[in-house]
XYZ file of C-alpha atoms in Angstrom:
711
model
C 119.098 87.045 133.719
C 115.573 86.199 132.733
C 113.820 83.526 133.835
C 112.829 82.492 129.752
C 116.674 82.505 129.512
C 118.043 80.483 131.995
C 115.371 77.914 131.098
C 116.535 77.790 127.524
C 120.200 77.418 128.600
C 119.550 74.996 131.218
C 117.913 72.503 129.127
C 120.830 73.015 126.222
C 123.979 73.983 128.219
C 125.292 77.182 127.683
C 123.930 77.949 124.189
C 121.244 80.017 123.260
C 118.103 78.822 121.716
C 116.760 81.177 118.588
C 112.850 80.389 117.270
C 112.723 81.592 113.921
C 109.351 81.254 112.372
C 109.057 82.690 108.313
C 105.816 83.024 106.410
C 106.025 80.170 103.959
C 107.258 76.351 104.065
C 109.319 77.275 101.444
C 110.884 79.889 102.932
C 112.120 78.249 105.913
C 113.551 75.695 104.565
C 115.739 77.892 102.308
C 116.381 80.189 105.168
C 117.138 76.945 107.319
C 119.323 75.581 104.338
C 121.181 78.455 104.267
C 122.189 79.216 107.679
C 122.482 75.728 108.849
C 125.910 73.567 108.224
C 123.931 70.670 109.398
C 119.838 70.734 109.122
C 117.439 68.163 110.680
C 114.099 68.282 110.326
C 111.634 67.452 112.614
C 107.970 66.653 111.765
C 105.384 68.505 113.886
C 101.982 67.506 115.029
C 99.701 69.238 112.337
C 99.358 69.502 108.602
C 102.474 67.737 106.762
C 104.162 71.062 105.149
C 104.502 72.128 109.085
C 108.655 71.090 109.646
C 110.902 72.486 112.023
C 114.532 72.925 110.893
C 117.133 72.458 113.893
C 120.521 73.546 113.284
C 123.339 75.526 114.910
C 124.223 78.916 113.453
C 126.208 82.082 114.654
C 124.349 85.451 115.180
C 126.266 88.322 116.254
C 125.570 89.613 119.808
C 124.148 89.509 121.963
C 123.221 86.320 120.581
C 126.106 84.424 119.816
C 126.163 80.816 118.826
C 122.679 79.626 119.290
C 120.536 76.249 118.863
C 117.999 77.519 115.965
C 114.774 75.964 115.584
C 112.974 77.383 111.951
C 109.872 76.592 111.553
C 106.744 78.575 109.797
C 102.873 79.383 109.044
C 100.890 79.959 105.668
C 100.364 83.363 105.376
C 97.524 84.609 108.614
C 97.368 82.944 111.801
C 94.504 85.043 113.079
C 91.131 85.655 111.544
C 88.813 88.714 112.653
C 85.168 88.060 112.613
C 81.670 89.495 114.060
C 80.693 88.160 117.797
C 78.770 85.604 116.940
C 75.320 87.440 117.717
C 75.766 89.259 114.328
C 77.299 86.545 111.929
C 73.386 85.422 110.989
C 72.330 86.815 107.582
C 69.077 87.900 110.067
C 70.851 88.391 113.173
C 70.779 92.091 113.319
C 69.995 95.457 110.367
C 73.331 95.256 108.257
C 73.618 98.932 109.096
C 74.225 96.982 112.551
C 77.981 95.531 111.197
C 79.556 99.459 111.277
C 79.998 99.128 115.114
C 79.015 95.392 115.825
C 82.117 93.629 118.021
C 84.821 92.392 116.374
C 86.624 88.790 117.494
C 90.702 87.775 117.269
C 90.719 84.309 117.040
C 92.373 80.995 115.703
C 90.443 78.711 113.068
C 90.743 75.307 114.216
C 92.631 74.377 110.783
C 95.408 76.660 111.932
C 95.520 75.667 115.447
C 98.220 73.340 115.564
C 100.385 75.516 113.531
C 99.685 78.315 116.510
C 100.281 75.730 119.039
C 103.615 74.559 117.000
C 105.214 78.460 117.885
C 104.022 78.048 121.537
C 106.260 74.539 121.919
C 109.187 76.028 120.340
C 108.629 79.614 122.142
C 108.451 78.019 125.449
C 111.517 77.404 126.352
C 113.559 80.580 123.660
C 115.400 83.224 124.383
C 114.162 85.127 120.882
C 111.852 85.116 118.068
C 113.213 85.601 115.149
C 110.834 86.406 112.197
C 111.276 85.984 108.451
C 107.909 87.013 107.469
C 108.174 88.842 104.034
C 109.370 92.563 104.579
C 106.093 94.514 103.543
C 103.300 95.497 105.675
C 101.174 91.897 105.268
C 104.265 90.587 106.566
C 104.452 92.542 109.719
C 101.196 92.096 110.683
C 102.035 88.131 110.226
C 105.248 88.617 111.948
C 102.944 90.216 114.930
C 100.108 87.673 114.969
C 103.306 85.316 115.466
C 105.059 87.172 118.269
C 101.575 87.579 120.248
C 101.208 83.920 120.182
C 104.777 83.233 121.412
C 104.428 85.739 124.244
C 101.704 84.514 125.010
C 103.841 81.336 126.535
C 107.234 83.233 127.146
C 106.614 86.805 127.703
C 110.324 87.786 127.687
C 111.318 86.979 124.532
C 113.383 88.995 122.504
C 111.453 90.047 119.391
C 113.390 90.444 116.216
C 112.579 90.347 112.078
C 115.052 89.387 109.704
C 115.167 92.307 106.617
C 115.857 90.579 103.258
C 114.453 90.718 99.597
C 115.060 87.435 98.266
C 116.477 83.960 99.694
C 120.097 84.098 97.779
C 122.407 82.609 100.743
C 124.553 85.611 101.386
C 121.739 87.972 101.487
C 120.355 85.250 103.831
C 122.936 85.316 106.541
C 123.302 88.704 106.120
C 119.997 89.254 107.221
C 120.384 86.841 110.287
C 123.352 88.581 111.250
C 121.279 92.451 111.099
C 118.054 92.049 112.667
C 115.685 95.090 112.959
C 112.472 95.126 115.136
C 109.084 94.555 114.204
C 107.017 97.464 112.703
C 104.233 97.880 114.651
C 102.879 100.900 113.023
C 103.010 99.123 109.540
C 101.103 95.635 110.978
C 98.612 98.386 112.207
C 97.489 99.702 108.790
C 96.797 96.765 107.857
C 94.924 96.019 110.845
C 92.836 98.453 110.108
C 92.525 97.836 106.465
C 91.332 94.859 107.537
C 88.859 95.965 109.666
C 87.223 98.407 107.313
C 86.756 96.104 104.313
C 85.260 93.385 107.000
C 82.665 96.138 108.147
C 82.375 97.960 104.816
C 82.007 94.472 102.638
C 79.635 92.614 105.679
C 77.711 95.108 105.936
C 76.995 96.328 101.720
C 77.112 92.596 101.055
C 74.330 91.637 103.333
C 72.089 94.901 102.419
C 72.428 94.205 98.670
C 71.989 90.253 99.550
C 68.779 90.766 101.137
C 67.472 93.582 98.931
C 68.294 92.433 96.004
C 68.635 88.949 95.495
C 65.224 87.505 95.553
C 64.383 89.659 92.530
C 66.926 87.343 90.288
C 67.534 84.494 92.204
C 64.974 82.349 90.199
C 67.217 83.192 87.171
C 70.256 81.483 88.227
C 70.423 78.626 90.895
C 73.969 78.905 91.325
C 73.827 82.700 92.340
C 75.706 83.547 95.545
C 75.630 86.530 97.317
C 75.685 89.775 95.650
C 79.129 90.495 97.542
C 80.445 93.594 97.999
C 83.742 92.484 99.192
C 83.226 89.430 101.494
C 85.326 86.269 100.326
C 83.328 83.276 100.104
C 79.657 83.040 97.854
C 77.984 80.266 100.171
C 74.615 82.237 101.602
C 74.765 78.929 103.841
C 77.373 80.246 106.059
C 78.757 83.477 108.090
C 80.071 86.407 106.186
C 83.880 86.552 106.598
C 87.024 88.943 106.120
C 88.668 89.095 102.793
C 92.224 90.308 103.180
C 92.739 91.430 99.730
C 88.955 92.333 99.649
C 86.612 95.150 100.299
C 85.538 97.960 98.788
C 88.203 97.977 95.961
C 86.039 95.723 93.995
C 83.444 98.445 92.715
C 85.630 100.746 91.516
C 87.224 98.410 89.512
C 83.860 97.017 88.466
C 83.023 100.595 87.649
C 86.465 101.154 85.739
C 85.004 98.330 83.028
C 81.229 99.681 82.932
C 82.258 102.982 81.808
C 84.747 101.684 79.106
C 81.601 99.012 77.883
C 79.033 101.839 77.823
C 82.440 104.327 75.873
C 81.947 101.611 73.257
C 78.396 100.602 73.182
C 77.478 104.599 72.450
C 80.414 105.863 70.828
C 78.775 107.222 67.348
C 81.384 107.123 64.421
C 82.180 110.961 63.459
C 83.435 111.813 59.720
C 86.468 113.641 59.292
C 88.184 115.010 56.036
C 91.558 115.867 55.796
C 94.472 116.536 53.023
C 97.392 113.967 52.367
C 100.770 114.987 50.268
C 103.330 112.640 48.210
C 106.420 113.867 46.641
C 108.684 111.552 44.877
C 112.728 112.168 45.229
C 115.452 109.882 44.297
C 113.048 106.702 43.587
C 111.577 106.934 47.051
C 107.892 108.173 48.067
C 107.406 110.863 50.819
C 104.345 110.509 52.536
C 103.677 114.494 54.208
C 101.394 114.517 57.104
C 98.919 117.598 57.770
C 99.897 119.671 61.040
C 95.937 119.631 61.705
C 95.515 116.019 61.592
C 91.854 116.107 60.065
C 89.052 118.722 60.430
C 85.140 117.475 60.618
C 83.769 120.478 58.968
C 84.043 119.451 54.977
C 83.431 122.932 53.510
C 86.712 123.930 55.155
C 88.689 121.067 54.068
C 87.630 121.636 50.428
C 88.773 125.308 50.953
C 91.941 124.333 52.255
C 92.954 122.157 49.825
C 91.770 124.180 46.781
C 93.909 126.655 48.565
C 97.154 124.426 48.314
C 96.342 123.077 44.504
C 96.020 126.743 43.350
C 99.236 128.036 44.867
C 101.827 125.847 42.678
C 104.919 125.064 44.495
C 105.103 123.862 48.564
C 108.785 125.291 50.061
C 110.812 123.664 52.354
C 109.905 125.830 55.887
C 111.898 123.612 58.104
C 114.969 120.599 58.141
C 115.873 119.077 60.968
C 118.385 116.388 61.261
C 119.242 114.776 64.822
C 120.720 112.174 66.812
C 117.559 110.256 69.058
C 117.170 107.566 71.695
C 114.696 105.310 72.719
C 115.269 105.194 76.500
C 116.159 101.466 78.518
C 113.310 100.644 80.717
C 113.131 101.640 84.272
C 114.154 98.942 87.010
C 110.925 96.617 87.242
C 107.816 96.887 89.896
C 104.882 95.075 91.150
C 102.376 96.893 88.529
C 104.543 97.195 86.077
C 105.213 93.041 86.184
C 101.834 92.858 86.283
C 100.790 95.007 83.427
C 103.150 94.111 81.030
C 103.112 90.109 81.799
C 99.497 90.698 80.838
C 100.483 92.317 77.810
C 103.043 90.146 76.424
C 102.946 86.647 78.690
C 99.607 86.076 77.577
C 98.443 85.756 81.783
C 96.133 87.152 83.759
C 97.729 89.670 86.586
C 97.508 87.192 89.267
C 99.089 83.994 87.333
C 101.645 85.953 86.587
C 101.974 86.989 90.258
C 101.651 83.491 91.641
C 104.557 82.062 89.246
C 106.892 85.354 90.333
C 105.901 84.026 93.993
C 107.055 80.833 93.648
C 110.117 81.835 91.768
C 111.391 83.642 94.920
C 109.970 81.669 97.234
C 112.488 78.944 95.393
C 115.274 81.644 95.675
C 115.745 82.784 91.426
C 113.828 86.031 91.495
C 113.941 89.229 94.084
C 110.549 89.371 96.349
C 108.180 90.335 94.169
C 105.942 92.578 95.541
C 107.338 96.344 95.323
C 107.091 100.047 94.626
C 110.695 100.721 94.386
C 111.789 101.510 90.353
C 115.509 102.397 91.285
C 118.221 100.510 92.267
C 120.741 101.533 95.089
C 123.954 102.124 94.236
C 125.807 99.896 96.561
C 123.956 96.779 94.972
C 126.586 94.564 93.109
C 124.502 94.504 89.801
C 127.370 93.255 87.909
C 127.563 90.175 90.006
C 123.696 89.275 88.930
C 124.619 89.929 85.333
C 127.137 87.404 85.435
C 124.840 84.757 87.107
C 123.407 85.254 83.415
C 126.222 84.301 81.100
C 125.361 80.676 81.149
C 122.137 80.812 79.562
C 121.781 80.014 76.153
C 119.227 82.743 75.034
C 120.593 85.481 76.595
C 124.059 84.719 77.901
C 126.340 86.355 75.063
C 124.394 89.514 75.673
C 125.569 89.600 79.419
C 128.480 88.437 78.812
C 128.940 92.163 76.429
C 127.651 93.926 79.136
C 130.224 92.972 81.817
C 133.235 93.172 78.429
C 132.000 97.152 78.868
C 129.011 97.562 77.969
C 127.577 97.594 81.518
C 125.575 101.141 82.828
C 124.280 101.635 85.757
C 120.386 101.508 85.588
C 118.157 104.662 85.511
C 116.127 105.709 88.643
C 112.378 106.174 89.036
C 111.004 108.217 90.985
C 109.558 105.595 93.632
C 111.285 104.064 96.591
C 109.105 101.653 98.757
C 112.629 101.627 101.421
C 111.895 97.915 102.025
C 113.037 95.932 98.695
C 114.702 96.406 95.890
C 113.155 96.362 92.086
C 112.411 93.110 91.079
C 115.542 91.292 89.853
C 116.691 87.618 88.868
C 118.773 86.279 91.938
C 119.530 83.003 90.515
C 120.021 81.351 87.453
C 118.090 77.852 87.397
C 118.514 75.366 84.497
C 115.964 73.926 82.545
C 114.564 71.471 84.907
C 113.937 73.787 87.654
C 111.093 75.366 85.884
C 107.994 73.531 86.607
C 106.149 74.989 83.858
C 106.828 76.769 80.384
C 104.941 79.803 82.028
C 107.139 79.716 84.982
C 109.999 79.857 81.860
C 108.351 82.856 80.633
C 107.814 84.979 83.414
C 111.721 84.517 84.905
C 112.910 84.948 81.034
C 110.583 88.143 81.515
C 112.019 89.514 84.267
C 115.573 88.816 83.656
C 115.551 90.205 80.053
C 113.930 93.592 81.576
C 116.853 93.508 84.327
C 119.596 93.153 81.541
C 117.998 95.831 79.642
C 117.956 98.476 82.798
C 121.859 97.077 82.632
C 122.318 98.528 78.878
C 122.906 101.613 76.699
C 119.982 103.233 75.407
C 118.878 102.463 71.698
C 120.752 105.217 69.269
C 119.168 106.060 66.083
C 118.912 109.293 64.042
C 115.786 111.570 62.908
C 114.972 113.306 60.297
C 112.201 116.006 59.942
C 111.604 117.763 56.763
C 108.414 120.121 57.002
C 107.216 122.045 53.673
C 104.524 125.285 53.596
C 102.050 125.063 51.205
C 99.652 127.989 50.993
C 99.974 128.464 54.425
C 99.256 124.852 55.459
C 101.915 122.843 57.198
C 102.849 119.221 56.539
C 105.843 117.138 57.822
C 107.641 114.188 56.702
C 109.841 112.033 59.352
C 112.051 109.288 59.410
C 113.985 107.317 61.789
C 117.358 105.509 61.229
C 118.224 102.824 64.105
C 121.797 103.595 64.389
C 122.958 100.944 67.311
C 119.665 99.117 69.202
C 121.851 98.220 72.201
C 119.290 97.279 74.973
C 116.710 96.121 72.300
C 118.858 93.337 71.465
C 117.824 91.672 74.670
C 114.444 93.000 75.069
C 111.700 92.227 72.623
C 109.173 93.547 74.294
C 110.166 97.237 73.098
C 109.713 97.741 68.891
C 111.820 100.412 67.642
C 112.275 100.430 63.952
C 113.669 102.293 60.933
C 110.862 104.375 58.933
C 111.140 105.423 55.470
C 114.995 107.351 54.795
C 113.890 110.793 53.537
C 115.881 112.046 50.136
C 117.683 115.115 50.432
C 115.907 118.179 50.701
C 117.571 121.339 51.008
C 116.579 124.418 53.117
C 113.889 126.740 51.736
C 113.739 125.139 48.182
C 110.303 124.928 46.135
C 108.522 121.952 44.387
C 105.043 120.587 43.019
C 103.853 117.978 45.032
C 103.805 114.831 43.057
C 100.182 113.754 44.552
C 97.455 115.545 46.888
C 94.601 114.262 48.000
C 91.431 115.233 50.020
C 90.078 111.898 51.951
C 87.824 111.124 54.077
C 87.495 108.700 57.186
C 85.542 108.095 60.370
C 86.185 108.014 64.148
C 86.675 104.637 65.754
C 85.422 103.761 68.767
C 87.708 102.799 72.028
C 88.437 99.852 72.801
C 87.134 97.222 75.166
C 89.130 97.013 78.424
C 92.012 95.019 78.524
C 94.304 93.850 81.608
C 96.885 96.020 81.598
C 94.850 99.004 81.032
C 92.682 97.983 83.965
C 95.846 97.988 86.141
C 96.994 101.285 84.899
C 93.819 103.014 85.906
C 93.768 101.430 89.261
C 97.189 102.242 89.963
C 96.658 105.964 88.941
C 93.517 106.181 90.892
C 94.642 104.618 93.993
C 92.386 101.367 93.741
C 94.316 98.578 95.545
C 97.873 98.417 96.262
C 100.682 96.539 94.193
C 100.003 93.810 95.858
C 96.641 93.112 95.865
C 95.043 95.237 92.256
C 95.546 91.378 90.772
C 93.156 89.960 93.375
C 90.165 92.513 93.352
C 90.514 92.167 89.473
C 90.248 87.818 89.759
C 87.290 88.808 92.535
C 84.943 90.443 90.069
C 85.494 87.717 87.950
C 84.876 85.262 90.237
C 81.981 87.124 91.356
C 80.523 86.594 87.505
C 80.096 90.702 87.462
C 82.208 90.355 84.548
C 84.066 88.185 82.009
C 86.219 87.718 79.718
C 86.964 87.600 76.291
C 88.948 87.166 73.461
C 89.203 90.350 71.267
C 86.186 91.205 69.000
C 84.039 88.827 71.136
C 80.732 89.402 72.075
C 79.750 90.739 74.917
C 78.090 89.693 77.653
C 75.230 92.629 78.160
C 72.136 92.876 75.753
C 71.800 96.453 74.562
C 69.466 97.602 71.801
C 69.378 100.510 69.719
C 67.595 102.980 71.691
C 69.659 104.486 74.482
C 72.278 100.871 74.735
C 69.429 100.147 77.123
C 68.698 96.600 77.196
C 65.205 95.735 75.501
C 61.688 95.542 77.012
C 60.203 91.844 77.090
C 57.683 93.376 74.495
C 60.661 93.895 71.827
C 61.344 97.524 72.190
C 59.770 99.891 74.016
C 62.997 102.338 74.587
C 62.409 105.770 74.292
C 64.469 106.820 71.740
C 66.657 109.526 72.614
C 69.213 108.842 70.376
C 72.407 108.700 73.104
C 74.279 105.705 71.274
C 73.630 102.010 71.674
C 74.917 100.752 68.133
C 73.279 97.241 67.751
C 72.684 93.786 70.175
C 76.096 93.431 72.309
C 75.597 89.975 71.579
C 76.340 90.034 67.956
C 79.683 91.647 68.665
C 78.913 94.102 65.675
C 80.258 97.013 67.669
C 83.545 95.407 68.456
C 86.235 97.692 68.548
C 89.292 97.359 65.794
C 91.783 98.697 68.155
C 93.435 99.074 71.712
C 93.130 95.284 72.733
C 96.418 94.770 71.152
C 95.548 90.880 71.262
C 94.593 90.979 75.158
C 91.685 89.682 76.552
C 88.615 92.143 77.036
C 86.728 92.873 80.022
C 82.902 93.199 79.588
C 80.338 93.239 82.403
C 77.768 90.653 82.807
C 74.332 91.746 82.957
C 74.679 92.050 86.843
C 77.412 93.892 86.815
C 75.992 96.712 85.005
C 73.445 96.581 86.786
C 75.144 97.102 90.011
C 77.038 99.419 89.266
C 74.456 101.816 86.635
C 71.912 101.745 89.985
C 74.595 102.987 92.293
C 75.608 105.892 89.464
C 71.956 107.222 90.020
C 72.149 107.041 93.497
C 71.641 111.130 94.464
C 74.630 110.682 96.509
C 77.164 113.691 97.290
C 79.718 114.855 95.027
C 82.660 112.791 95.861
C 80.360 109.930 97.497
C 80.109 107.277 95.263
C 80.607 102.977 95.353
C 81.342 103.165 91.836
C 83.682 105.464 90.884
C 87.224 105.897 92.339
C 86.084 109.103 95.090
C 85.087 107.342 98.210
C 87.904 104.533 97.712
C 90.155 107.857 96.980
C 88.895 110.102 99.347
C 87.018 108.433 101.872
C 89.606 109.470 104.729
C 89.991 113.196 105.404
C 92.459 114.955 107.437
C 91.749 117.208 110.347
C 91.592 120.011 107.617
C 88.724 118.415 105.619
C 91.537 117.612 103.163
C 90.490 114.892 101.035
C 93.657 112.112 100.590
C 93.775 108.783 99.413
C 93.051 105.911 101.216
C 96.563 103.945 100.746
C 98.365 107.235 101.917
C 96.461 107.161 105.143
C 98.037 103.898 105.280
C 101.359 105.009 104.701
C 100.637 108.015 107.158
C 99.890 105.167 109.748
C 103.086 103.297 108.669
C 104.632 106.978 109.491
C 103.184 107.689 112.955
C 101.171 110.730 111.489
C 97.976 109.207 112.584
C 97.107 106.046 114.166
C 94.749 103.093 113.314
C 91.693 103.967 115.423
C 91.017 107.441 113.732
C 91.502 106.272 110.392
C 89.125 103.499 110.668
C 86.668 106.067 112.803
C 86.507 108.620 109.803
C 86.415 105.829 106.896
C 83.371 104.340 108.269
C 81.503 107.813 109.384
C 81.901 108.361 105.274
C 80.865 104.586 104.341
C 78.298 104.978 106.677
C 76.647 107.777 104.800
C 76.705 105.888 101.460
C 74.611 103.107 103.303
C 72.321 105.268 104.372
C 71.839 106.993 101.497
C 71.697 103.460 99.389
C 69.107 102.259 101.392
C 66.985 105.040 101.473
C 66.791 104.708 97.941
C 67.316 101.158 96.679
C 64.023 101.397 94.794
C 67.077 103.045 92.090
C 69.126 99.646 92.466
C 65.759 97.118 91.834
C 64.845 99.272 88.679
C 68.219 98.841 87.243
C 68.112 95.045 87.860
C 64.676 95.381 85.841
C 66.546 97.088 83.280
C 69.450 95.195 83.211
C 69.268 91.666 84.445
C 65.373 90.820 83.527
C 65.175 92.901 80.425
C 61.670 94.922 82.105
C 63.192 98.233 80.377
C 62.879 101.703 81.506
C 59.206 102.754 82.805
C 57.172 104.506 80.590
């Protein structure tokens, strides 16, 4: 028997002592109350939230009946920074930060948390970690383990695998511990180091090189950041575990869409529209060509139709159709749908979902999985919703026979199920109206997943008129099914078509040739931005909201109500800012349509009521400047190429950085290899940027100082 075990049994008889550590105080409290029949609470020296919950619990062998101390941390305990010789703004050349030595330490305000772990680990037999079951949780768990092993090297270290704090689930997790996954922890460590080195080097270089040009315009202007946490120039740069090289590509999406809108030139088009009246119904037939940009061609085709006389019914189809129920809910989908329908930004949605999870009402809200395991008892989850005044009746109909196994998507992170309700809170359990709305969305989504698809009947009538094809469509919704509980989807009956017969001929009641103009794209909304980030591998499901919040916090973008004035002042010349002398643009006619401050070019569509993202002058200047630097084809700080293709395998095949993090988790590569190869790519970009810093300065003069392009 090991020495640590002898001490623990000598101190409390023959009962084993187990130290449990959760990632958050709320999880520690919930787990303790579920596992302990009688729980006593002991305060610890340190912050007021730091509690030690003591109780007895019977684990599976080899631990058996044990005395348990349940405590917590509050996220990461350790911090990573450069050696003190490199922390000052002028302590070294920014390029040296790519290889400067790093130190890992516990900050002063967290030393009492670490001390509490040491005190309780000293006489324990085992350390049982209850951090979130994702990469970040594994890394925090490894920090807890390392602190505990310093004082008790014989500890048996395990972790709980859980996705919600419902009692039966917690008890099951306590009796089926698994090892910590060091590969996942190493993936996070790689990302932290990359974000620190890349963010610090570029931030320090950008700030020292560019800020003196513009700081007189804004006394509160902080560092020109490329992924560093705080904006106070008087303090050293530190790592930001949710930051790093994802922010410029995120900003790049906003700037790209902004200039697409501002440089848009409407084009005139023409189309043929046909109507026919029958049985007191007016049926609209749509031209299969949609529209054409050649007026003469459309005129000739229209005249051919008119001169040909009757049209002929060339196709007649009536068939059942369905609108599929939604897939189970992932983190990315929650952020997109929450931003679109709940009128909250994605960061707020995730914060509320996290709080609902910590209080046991929702499952873990950070998951890529969009398929429920067939061994999950989903009917029991449905049954917990039958008491709700709004959707309880619908939940009961599912239990009475309408229940269907949810559809399965293609993604399974092997860690957590899709987001779903765990328990049904009373109205008094909700801390805000917003929290209630997030819970309602998740619950309605879950119930919709467990429902039948909506059913309808589709009718399609096609006519041929002088070799031109026109089509009318009708939809009759027969069974709404999941739509009755999920108001976020719309599927309504359209015009009911009168009776037509195959091959019949008739002269349309009305036909005309009409003129229209193309519309500009909409400014970028948060759901669209999240979708772009997801498609391009920018950030993870757990960090996208933070990246968006950072570019707002750093004043690279602003959010406006749809149709609001733009932040960047553009002239009618090229979509570029006017000169101080009042209009020296070279007039190559690429497209700007008026002053952005007037709002004259606000999109007529695309935002759907969501706030739109408008880049600030500084945000535009940085992105446009980096776009004009002569990088290699796949190297750009403003496009997703570098973040997406920063790491190269031995065969020189580019893969996404996120895929490389997964490769570390799978054991097919290692932390050091990923870090070193990635840093070499970014170092190359850094050197090229420094060599062409004049391009960035010209961009600031043009977009921030309004000096315009040089003669």
